[in-house]
Coordinates of C-alpha atoms in Angstrom, one line a residue:
X1282 CA 124.6 160.3 92.9
X1283 CA 122.1 162.0 95.2
X1284 CA 119.4 161.5 92.6
X1285 CA 120.5 157.9 92.2
X1286 CA 120.3 157.4 96.0
X1287 CA 116.8 159.0 96.2
X1288 CA 115.6 156.8 93.3
X1289 CA 117.0 153.7 94.9
X1290 CA 115.3 154.6 98.2
X1291 CA 112.0 154.7 96.4
X1292 CA 112.4 151.4 94.4
X1293 CA 114.1 149.6 97.3
X1294 CA 115.8 146.9 95.2
X1295 CA 117.0 146.4 91.6
X1296 CA 116.5 143.0 90.2
X1297 CA 119.4 141.5 88.3
X1298 CA 119.0 139.4 85.2
X1299 CA 121.4 138.2 82.6
X1300 CA 119.3 138.9 79.5
X1301 CA 121.0 141.7 77.5
X1302 CA 118.9 141.9 74.4
X1303 CA 118.1 145.6 75.3
X1304 CA 119.9 146.5 78.5
X1305 CA 120.5 144.4 81.7
X1306 CA 117.6 144.5 84.0
X1307 CA 119.1 146.4 86.9
X1308 CA 119.9 149.4 84.8
X1309 CA 116.4 149.9 83.4
X1310 CA 114.3 150.9 86.5
X1311 CA 116.7 153.8 87.1
X1312 CA 116.3 155.0 83.4
X1313 CA 112.5 154.7 83.7
X1314 CA 112.6 157.0 86.7
X1315 CA 115.6 159.2 86.1
X1316 CA 115.8 159.4 82.3
X1317 CA 119.2 159.2 80.6
X1318 CA 121.6 158.8 83.5
X1319 CA 125.2 157.8 83.6
X1320 CA 125.3 154.0 84.1
X1321 CA 128.6 154.4 85.8
X1322 CA 126.6 155.6 88.8
X1323 CA 125.4 152.1 89.3
X1324 CA 129.0 150.8 89.0
X1325 CA 130.2 153.3 91.6
X1326 CA 127.4 152.5 93.9
X1327 CA 127.9 148.7 93.7
X1328 CA 131.7 148.4 93.4
X1329 CA 133.4 151.4 94.9
X1330 CA 133.6 153.1 98.3
X1331 CA 131.5 154.2 99.9
X1332 CA 129.5 151.2 98.7
X1333 CA 125.8 152.0 98.6
X1334 CA 124.3 148.8 97.2
X1335 CA 125.3 145.1 97.4
X1336 CA 124.0 142.0 95.7
X1337 CA 121.9 139.4 97.6
X1338 CA 118.7 137.4 97.3
X1339 CA 116.6 140.3 98.3
X1340 CA 113.7 139.9 95.8
X1341 CA 115.5 137.3 93.7
X1342 CA 119.1 138.1 92.7
X1343 CA 119.1 141.8 93.3
X1344 CA 121.0 144.9 94.3
X1345 CA 119.7 146.1 97.6
X1346 CA 120.8 149.1 99.8
X1347 CA 123.9 147.9 101.7
X1348 CA 122.3 148.9 105.0
X1349 CA 119.9 146.0 104.5
X1350 CA 122.7 143.5 105.0
X1351 CA 122.0 143.0 108.8
X1352 CA 118.3 142.5 108.0
X1353 CA 119.1 139.6 105.7
X1354 CA 121.0 137.7 108.5
X1355 CA 117.8 135.7 109.4
X1356 CA 117.6 134.6 105.7
X1357 CA 121.2 133.6 105.8
X1358 CA 120.8 131.6 109.0
X1359 CA 117.8 129.8 107.4
X1360 CA 119.9 128.7 104.4
X1361 CA 122.7 127.6 106.7
X1362 CA 120.2 125.6 108.8
X1363 CA 119.1 123.8 105.7
X1364 CA 122.5 123.1 104.2
X1365 CA 121.5 119.5 104.0
X1366 CA 119.3 120.5 101.0
X1367 CA 122.4 121.5 99.1
X1368 CA 123.7 118.4 97.2
X1369 CA 127.2 119.8 97.2
X1370 CA 127.2 120.1 101.0
X1371 CA 126.1 116.5 101.3
X1372 CA 128.6 115.1 98.7
X1373 CA 131.7 117.4 99.4
X1374 CA 131.2 119.1 102.7
X1375 CA 134.8 120.2 103.0
X1376 CA 134.8 122.0 99.6
X1377 CA 133.0 125.1 100.9
X1378 CA 135.5 125.6 103.8
X1379 CA 138.4 125.1 101.3
X1380 CA 137.0 127.7 98.9
X1381 CA 136.2 130.2 101.7
X1382 CA 139.8 130.0 102.9
X1383 CA 141.1 130.4 99.4
X1384 CA 139.1 133.5 98.6
X1385 CA 140.1 135.0 102.0
X1386 CA 143.7 134.4 101.1
X1387 CA 143.9 135.3 97.4
X1388 CA 141.2 138.0 97.2
X1389 CA 138.2 138.4 94.8
X1390 CA 137.6 135.5 92.5
X1391 CA 135.1 134.0 90.1
X1392 CA 134.2 130.3 90.1
X1393 CA 136.2 130.0 86.9
X1394 CA 139.2 131.5 88.6
X1395 CA 139.0 129.0 91.4
X1396 CA 138.5 126.0 89.0
X1397 CA 141.5 126.8 86.8
X1398 CA 144.4 124.5 87.5
X1399 CA 142.8 123.0 90.6
X1400 CA 142.1 119.3 91.1
X1401 CA 138.4 119.7 91.5
X1402 CA 136.0 117.6 89.4
X1403 CA 133.5 119.3 87.2
X1404 CA 130.7 116.7 87.4
X1405 CA 126.9 117.4 87.0
X1406 CA 127.4 120.8 85.4
X1407 CA 123.7 121.6 84.9
X1408 CA 123.8 125.3 83.8
X1409 CA 127.6 124.9 83.3
X1410 CA 128.0 124.9 87.1
X1411 CA 131.0 123.1 88.5
X1412 CA 131.2 121.8 92.1
X1413 CA 133.2 124.9 92.8
X1414 CA 130.4 127.2 91.6
X1415 CA 127.8 125.3 93.6
X1416 CA 129.8 125.6 96.8
X1417 CA 130.4 129.3 96.2
X1418 CA 126.7 129.8 95.7
X1419 CA 126.0 128.1 99.0
X1420 CA 128.6 130.4 100.7
X1421 CA 126.9 133.4 99.0
X1422 CA 123.5 132.4 100.2
X1423 CA 124.6 131.9 103.8
X1424 CA 126.6 135.2 103.8
X1425 CA 130.1 133.8 104.2
X1426 CA 130.9 135.3 100.8
X1427 CA 129.3 138.2 99.0
X1428 CA 129.7 139.7 95.5
X1429 CA 132.1 142.6 95.1
X1430 CA 131.3 143.0 91.4
X1431 CA 130.3 141.3 88.1
X1432 CA 133.0 140.8 85.4
X1433 CA 132.6 141.5 81.7
X1434 CA 131.1 138.0 81.2
X1435 CA 128.5 138.8 83.9
X1436 CA 130.0 136.3 86.3
X1437 CA 129.9 136.9 90.0
X1438 CA 133.2 137.9 91.6
X1439 CA 133.1 136.6 95.1
X1440 CA 134.8 138.1 98.1
X1441 CA 134.5 137.9 101.9
X1442 CA 132.0 140.4 103.4
X1443 CA 134.7 142.2 105.5
X1444 CA 136.3 143.5 102.3
X1445 CA 132.9 144.5 100.8
X1446 CA 130.4 145.6 103.4
X1447 CA 131.3 148.8 105.3
X1448 CA 132.5 148.0 108.8
X1449 CA 129.8 150.1 110.5
X1450 CA 127.1 148.0 108.8
X1451 CA 128.9 144.6 109.0
X1452 CA 129.4 145.1 112.8
X1453 CA 125.9 146.0 113.6
X1454 CA 123.9 143.9 115.9
X1455 CA 121.8 141.5 113.9
X1456 CA 118.1 142.4 114.4
X1457 CA 115.6 139.9 115.7
X1458 CA 113.6 138.0 113.1
X1459 CA 110.6 140.2 113.8
X1460 CA 112.6 143.4 113.5
X1461 CA 114.1 142.3 110.2
X1462 CA 110.7 141.3 108.8
X1463 CA 109.2 144.7 109.9
X1464 CA 112.0 146.5 108.1
X1465 CA 111.5 144.6 104.9
X1466 CA 107.7 145.1 105.0
X1467 CA 108.3 148.8 105.9
X1468 CA 110.5 149.3 102.8
X1469 CA 108.0 147.4 100.6
X1470 CA 105.2 149.6 101.8
X1471 CA 107.2 152.8 101.1
X1472 CA 107.9 151.6 97.6
X1473 CA 104.4 150.4 96.9
X1474 CA 102.5 153.2 98.7
X1475 CA 99.5 150.9 99.1
X1476 CA 99.3 147.1 98.8
X1477 CA 97.8 143.9 100.0
X1478 CA 99.7 141.5 102.2
X1479 CA 100.6 139.6 99.0
X1480 CA 102.0 142.8 97.5
X1481 CA 104.1 143.6 100.5
X1482 CA 105.5 140.1 101.1
X1483 CA 106.4 139.6 97.4
X1484 CA 108.6 142.7 97.3
X1485 CA 111.3 140.8 99.4
X1486 CA 109.9 137.4 98.7
X1487 CA 108.8 136.8 102.2
X1488 CA 106.7 133.9 103.6
X1489 CA 103.3 134.8 104.9
X1490 CA 104.3 133.5 108.3
X1491 CA 107.0 136.2 108.4
X1492 CA 105.0 139.0 106.7
X1493 CA 101.8 138.8 108.7
X1494 CA 103.2 139.5 112.2
X1495 CA 105.3 142.3 110.7
X1496 CA 102.3 143.9 109.1
X1497 CA 100.4 143.6 112.3
X1498 CA 103.2 145.3 114.3
X1499 CA 103.4 148.1 111.7
X1500 CA 99.7 148.6 111.9
X1501 CA 99.9 148.7 115.7
X1502 CA 102.6 151.4 115.4
X1503 CA 100.5 153.3 112.9
X1504 CA 103.1 153.1 110.2
X1505 CA 100.7 151.1 108.1
X1506 CA 97.0 152.2 107.8
X1507 CA 94.4 149.5 106.9
X1508 CA 92.4 150.6 104.0
X1509 CA 89.9 149.3 101.4
X1510 CA 90.7 149.8 97.7
X1511 CA 87.8 149.9 95.4
X1512 CA 87.8 146.8 93.2
X1513 CA 90.2 144.8 95.4
X1514 CA 88.8 141.8 97.2
X1515 CA 91.5 141.7 99.9
X1516 CA 92.4 144.1 102.7
X1517 CA 95.1 146.7 101.8
X1518 CA 97.6 148.7 103.7
X1519 CA 98.6 152.3 103.1
X1520 CA 102.0 153.6 104.2
X1521 CA 101.4 156.6 106.4
X1522 CA 103.8 158.8 104.4
X1523 CA 102.2 158.0 101.0
X1524 CA 100.7 161.0 99.2
X1525 CA 98.2 161.1 96.4
X1526 CA 99.4 163.6 93.8
X1527 CA 97.0 165.9 92.1
X1528 CA 98.3 164.8 88.7
X1529 CA 100.6 162.0 87.5
X1530 CA 102.9 163.0 84.7
X1531 CA 104.9 159.8 84.3
X1532 CA 106.2 158.5 81.0
X1533 CA 108.4 155.5 80.9
X1534 CA 109.0 152.1 79.3
X1535 CA 109.2 149.5 82.0
X1536 CA 111.6 146.6 82.1
X1537 CA 110.0 143.2 82.5
X1538 CA 111.8 143.1 85.9
X1539 CA 110.6 146.6 87.0
X1540 CA 108.9 146.6 90.5
X1541 CA 105.8 148.2 88.9
X1542 CA 105.1 144.9 87.1
X1543 CA 106.8 142.3 89.4
X1544 CA 103.6 141.1 91.0
X1545 CA 101.3 140.2 88.1
X1546 CA 98.0 140.2 90.1
X1547 CA 98.8 143.7 91.4
X1548 CA 99.5 144.9 87.9
X1549 CA 96.2 143.7 86.7
X1550 CA 94.3 145.2 89.6
X1551 CA 95.9 148.6 89.3
X1552 CA 96.1 149.0 85.6
X1553 CA 93.8 146.3 84.1
X1554 CA 97.0 145.2 82.3
X1555 CA 97.7 141.5 81.9
X1556 CA 101.4 141.0 81.5
X1557 CA 103.5 137.9 81.1
X1558 CA 107.2 137.5 80.3
X1559 CA 107.5 135.5 77.1
X1560 CA 111.3 135.0 77.0
X1561 CA 110.9 131.3 77.8
X1562 CA 107.9 130.8 75.6
X1563 CA 108.6 129.1 72.2
X1564 CA 108.7 131.8 69.5
X1565 CA 105.7 130.5 67.6
X1566 CA 103.6 130.7 70.8
X1567 CA 104.5 134.3 71.9
X1568 CA 101.8 136.8 71.7
X1569 CA 103.7 140.1 71.9
X1570 CA 107.4 139.1 71.6
X1571 CA 110.6 138.1 73.3
X1572 CA 111.5 141.2 75.4
X1573 CA 108.4 143.2 75.9
X1574 CA 108.3 146.4 77.9
X1575 CA 105.0 148.0 79.1
X1576 CA 104.6 151.7 78.4
X1577 CA 103.5 153.9 81.2
X1578 CA 101.8 157.2 80.3
X1579 CA 100.3 159.3 83.1
X1580 CA 98.8 156.8 85.5
X1581 CA 98.0 154.1 83.0
X1582 CA 99.8 151.3 81.1
X1583 CA 98.8 152.2 77.6
X1584 CA 100.8 149.9 75.4
X1585 CA 103.7 147.5 75.1
X1586 CA 106.8 147.3 72.8
X1587 CA 109.0 144.4 71.9
X1588 CA 112.5 145.9 71.8
X1589 CA 116.0 144.9 70.7
X1590 CA 119.2 146.8 70.7
X1591 CA 121.2 146.2 67.5
X1592 CA 124.5 147.5 68.9
X1593 CA 126.5 146.7 65.8
X1594 CA 124.1 148.6 63.5
X1595 CA 123.4 151.3 66.1
X1596 CA 119.7 150.8 65.9
X1597 CA 116.9 150.4 68.5
X1598 CA 114.6 147.9 66.8
X1599 CA 110.9 147.9 67.7
X1600 CA 110.0 144.3 66.9
X1601 CA 106.4 144.9 67.7
X1602 CA 104.2 147.7 69.2
X1603 CA 100.8 147.2 70.7
X1604 CA 98.2 149.6 72.2
X1605 CA 96.0 148.8 75.1
X1606 CA 92.2 149.3 74.8
X1607 CA 91.4 153.0 75.4
X1608 CA 95.0 154.2 74.9
X1609 CA 94.9 158.0 74.3
X1610 CA 95.6 159.3 70.8
X1611 CA 98.9 160.8 71.8
X1612 CA 100.3 157.3 72.8
X1613 CA 102.4 156.9 69.6
X1614 CA 103.9 160.4 69.8
X1615 CA 104.8 160.0 73.5
X1616 CA 106.2 156.5 73.0
X1617 CA 108.3 157.7 70.0
X1618 CA 109.9 160.4 72.2
X1619 CA 110.6 157.9 75.0
X1620 CA 112.2 155.4 72.6
X1621 CA 114.3 158.2 71.1
X1622 CA 115.5 159.0 74.6
X1623 CA 116.2 155.3 75.3
X1624 CA 118.1 154.9 72.1
X1625 CA 120.3 157.9 72.9
X1626 CA 121.0 156.5 76.4
X1627 CA 122.0 153.2 74.9
X1628 CA 124.4 154.8 72.5
X1629 CA 122.2 153.9 69.5
X1630 CA 121.8 156.3 66.5
X1631 CA 118.2 155.6 65.4
X1632 CA 114.9 153.8 66.1
X1633 CA 113.5 151.4 63.6
X1634 CA 109.8 150.3 63.9
X1635 CA 108.9 147.0 62.3
X1636 CA 105.3 146.5 61.0
X1637 CA 104.0 144.2 63.8
X1638 CA 101.3 145.2 66.2
X1639 CA 98.3 147.6 65.9
X1640 CA 100.4 150.5 67.3
X1641 CA 103.3 150.0 64.9
X1642 CA 102.0 152.2 61.9
X1643 CA 101.3 155.3 64.0
X1644 CA 104.6 154.7 66.0
X1645 CA 106.6 154.5 62.7
X1646 CA 105.2 157.8 61.5
X1647 CA 105.9 159.5 64.9
X1648 CA 109.5 158.1 64.9
X1649 CA 110.0 159.3 61.4
X1650 CA 108.7 162.8 62.2
X1651 CA 111.0 163.0 65.2
X1652 CA 114.0 161.9 63.2
X1653 CA 113.3 164.7 60.7
X1654 CA 112.7 167.4 63.2

């Protein structure tokens, strides 16, 4: 758990996504940094006392360190001030109060729990969202409810903050907007090391009107150092505690929702690696595949693999494997070892490489050699 906590402190947030073709998004950044860890650590950190992380709209839907709860109060106030933009609050303003009272009385509940047997209409479902779900989401955005866990169907289980957030955090004085913005930029800078204004504000999805004064204040306090990065056309900021290692020995496959590749322009500037998520692209128009993970080796992104976990068959399937220009000759061997480690962590027995992509032939040989070792 200490290693988990140190890793979370470096990454800052863990984006949550429902796609489970390989592994849910919030588990993967920890594997990329820690190797084969016990996923129950994340369950303990997010659901059990002492609660270390909590779900909120920090980047998008994400787990964030629970101590950031007071620093999201300004965001919650903004959502409350704009409640007129929520259709459910215009059409059924009393529903949210009714649901809040019900959760407070009955305890943790999903939208489905609260819909069952209740005389609430389920009109305008959209993504199968009932009026109950829409009202609960409003309460989640404004901080009247929070998420105590996800159930086996990956549905949010809502509860009141006083039963989820540790009292010493819940009862803290809410920081000023500037103080909150500074803390979010500070954490983004620690995670990035160096970045432009765009990099820093994207980490917690801040507006430039909030990020710019915060950056200026952190520069004035000398927590951020203005720098120029060769090849970048915008000013950058270096966190004062960032260190340049003599060598970088990283090796990891990165989730499409990993902080290293969140901000696409930054990824291109740092690694000369153009990356797009193709989940929502029609199959015939995909270039690399459905669930494609960049492969980090040393300090370069040297390839990408389209992966699928066949849980019934016990196989990690490589639907496609592609090398980047200039990828070192050891790329296939290193990737094979990383995929073997990933398969073991996922509880899969073997790795199968399908013949798609220029890296696939060498990767298939490397995987076969590992399996026979």
